[in-house]
Short mmCIF file of C-alpha atoms in Angstrom, two decimals:
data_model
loop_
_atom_site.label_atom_id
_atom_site.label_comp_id
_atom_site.label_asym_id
_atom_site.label_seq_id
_atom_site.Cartn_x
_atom_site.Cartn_y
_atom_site.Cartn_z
CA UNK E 11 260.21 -8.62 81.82
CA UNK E 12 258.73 -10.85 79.52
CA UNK E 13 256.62 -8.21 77.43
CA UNK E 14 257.20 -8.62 73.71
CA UNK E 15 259.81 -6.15 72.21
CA UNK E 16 260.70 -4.78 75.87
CA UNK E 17 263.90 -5.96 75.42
CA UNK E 18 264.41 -4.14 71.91
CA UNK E 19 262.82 -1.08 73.22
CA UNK E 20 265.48 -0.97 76.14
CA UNK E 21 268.01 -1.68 73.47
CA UNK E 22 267.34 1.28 70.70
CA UNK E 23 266.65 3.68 74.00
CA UNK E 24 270.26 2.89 75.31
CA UNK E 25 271.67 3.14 71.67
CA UNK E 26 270.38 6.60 70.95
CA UNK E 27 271.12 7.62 74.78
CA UNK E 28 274.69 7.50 74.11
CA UNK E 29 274.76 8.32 70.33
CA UNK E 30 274.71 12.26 70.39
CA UNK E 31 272.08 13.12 67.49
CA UNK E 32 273.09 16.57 67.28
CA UNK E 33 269.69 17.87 67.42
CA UNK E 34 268.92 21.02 69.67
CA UNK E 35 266.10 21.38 71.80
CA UNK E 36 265.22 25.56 71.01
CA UNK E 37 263.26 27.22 73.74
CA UNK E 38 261.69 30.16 71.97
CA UNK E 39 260.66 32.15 75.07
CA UNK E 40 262.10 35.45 75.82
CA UNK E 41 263.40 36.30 79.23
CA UNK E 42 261.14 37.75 80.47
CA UNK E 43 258.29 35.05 79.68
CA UNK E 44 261.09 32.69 81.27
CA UNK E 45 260.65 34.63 83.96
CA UNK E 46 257.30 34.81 84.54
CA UNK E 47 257.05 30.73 84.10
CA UNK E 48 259.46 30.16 86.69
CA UNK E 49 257.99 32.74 89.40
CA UNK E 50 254.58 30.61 89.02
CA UNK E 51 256.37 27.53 89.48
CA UNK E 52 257.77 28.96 92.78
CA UNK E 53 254.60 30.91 93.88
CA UNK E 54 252.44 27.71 93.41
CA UNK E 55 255.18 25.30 95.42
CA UNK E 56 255.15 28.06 97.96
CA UNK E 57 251.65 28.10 98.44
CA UNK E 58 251.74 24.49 98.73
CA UNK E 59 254.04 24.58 101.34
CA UNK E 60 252.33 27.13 103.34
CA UNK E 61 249.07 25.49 103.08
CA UNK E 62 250.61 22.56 105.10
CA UNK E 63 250.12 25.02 108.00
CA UNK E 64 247.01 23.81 110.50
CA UNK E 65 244.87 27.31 110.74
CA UNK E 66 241.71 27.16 107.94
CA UNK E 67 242.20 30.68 107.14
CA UNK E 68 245.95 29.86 105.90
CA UNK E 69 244.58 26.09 103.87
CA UNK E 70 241.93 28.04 101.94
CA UNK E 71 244.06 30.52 100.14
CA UNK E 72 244.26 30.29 96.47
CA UNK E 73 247.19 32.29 95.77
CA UNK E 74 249.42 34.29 97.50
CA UNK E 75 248.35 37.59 97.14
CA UNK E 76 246.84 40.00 99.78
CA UNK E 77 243.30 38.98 100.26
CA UNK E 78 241.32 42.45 99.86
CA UNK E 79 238.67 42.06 102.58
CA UNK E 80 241.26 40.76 105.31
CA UNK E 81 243.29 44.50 105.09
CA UNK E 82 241.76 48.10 106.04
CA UNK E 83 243.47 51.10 105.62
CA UNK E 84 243.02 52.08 108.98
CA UNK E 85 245.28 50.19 111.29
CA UNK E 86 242.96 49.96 114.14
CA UNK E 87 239.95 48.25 111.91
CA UNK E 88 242.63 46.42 110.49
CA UNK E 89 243.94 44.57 113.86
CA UNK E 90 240.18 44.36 115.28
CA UNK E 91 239.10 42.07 111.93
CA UNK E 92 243.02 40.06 112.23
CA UNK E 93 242.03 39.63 115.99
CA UNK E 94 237.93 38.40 115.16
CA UNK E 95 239.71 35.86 112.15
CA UNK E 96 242.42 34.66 114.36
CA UNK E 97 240.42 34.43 117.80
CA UNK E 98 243.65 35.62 119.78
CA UNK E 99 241.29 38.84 121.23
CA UNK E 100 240.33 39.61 124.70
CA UNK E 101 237.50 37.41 125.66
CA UNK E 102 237.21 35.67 128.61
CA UNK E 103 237.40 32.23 126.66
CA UNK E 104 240.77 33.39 125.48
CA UNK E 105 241.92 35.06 128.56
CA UNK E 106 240.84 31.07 129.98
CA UNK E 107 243.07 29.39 127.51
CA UNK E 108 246.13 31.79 129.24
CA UNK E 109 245.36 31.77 132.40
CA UNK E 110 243.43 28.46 133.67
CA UNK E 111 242.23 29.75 136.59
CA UNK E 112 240.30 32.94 134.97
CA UNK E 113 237.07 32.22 134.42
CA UNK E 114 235.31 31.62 130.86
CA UNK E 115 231.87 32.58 131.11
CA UNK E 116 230.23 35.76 129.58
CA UNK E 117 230.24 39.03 131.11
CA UNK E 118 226.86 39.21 130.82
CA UNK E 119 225.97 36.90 133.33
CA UNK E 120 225.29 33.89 130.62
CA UNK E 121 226.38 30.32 131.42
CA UNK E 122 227.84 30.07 128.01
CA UNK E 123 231.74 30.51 127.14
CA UNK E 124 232.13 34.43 126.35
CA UNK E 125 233.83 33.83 122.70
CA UNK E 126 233.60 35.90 119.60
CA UNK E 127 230.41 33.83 118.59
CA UNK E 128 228.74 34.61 121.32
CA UNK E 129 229.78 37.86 121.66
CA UNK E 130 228.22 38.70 118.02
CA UNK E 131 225.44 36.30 117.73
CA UNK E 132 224.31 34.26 120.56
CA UNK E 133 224.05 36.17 123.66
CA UNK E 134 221.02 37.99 124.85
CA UNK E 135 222.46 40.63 126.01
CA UNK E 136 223.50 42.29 122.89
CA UNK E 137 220.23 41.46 121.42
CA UNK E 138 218.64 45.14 120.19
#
């Protein structure tokens, strides 16, 4: 309101909104390309949406595909490095988080809370 030709702007925009013009817009992709634009679209609001989720593992992926060095092709390795990422293993922090009256503290004999951390790089124990 009040800007200089505003008014006349609206004016010729509402004119030629209900004038048909005849003029096509031509989209010169083939299907296929068509395709391919609209599975980005999806795979990028997708991974949008799933990076709402709370875990870091989940908010740092960049696309959707299978991240190589998460995967082994032996099932066994495969659930040991998903259980080490996740921290949903068998430690006696976890087992505490379960059950509250278990207790937390290393094996070992440390005062420290037995986690994967400690496990691998903090306690004495498994020092060689």
């Amino acid at each position: 309101t009040g800007i200089t030709g505003n008014e006349r702007a609206d004016a010729l925009a509402n004119m030629e909104s209900k004038t048909p013009s005849g003029e096509r817009t031509e989209n010169p992709l083939s299907p296929s390309e068509k395709a391919s634009v609209a599975r980005k679209t999806w795979a990028n609001a997708h991974l949008m949406e799933i990076k709402r989720c709370q875990k870091v593992c989940i908010q740092m992926k960049t696309t959707l595909n299978l991240t190589r060095w998460h995967y082994h092709k032996e099932r066994a390795v495969s659930i040991c490095l998903h259980r080490l990422r996740s921290g949903h293993n068998y430690t006696n922090a976890f087992n505490h988080r379960i059950d509250h009256e278990a207790d937390p503290s290393c094996r070992q004999g440390c005062e420290a809370l037995e986690d994967v951390k400690h496990i691998l790089i903090d306690c004495p124990a498994f020092d060689l």
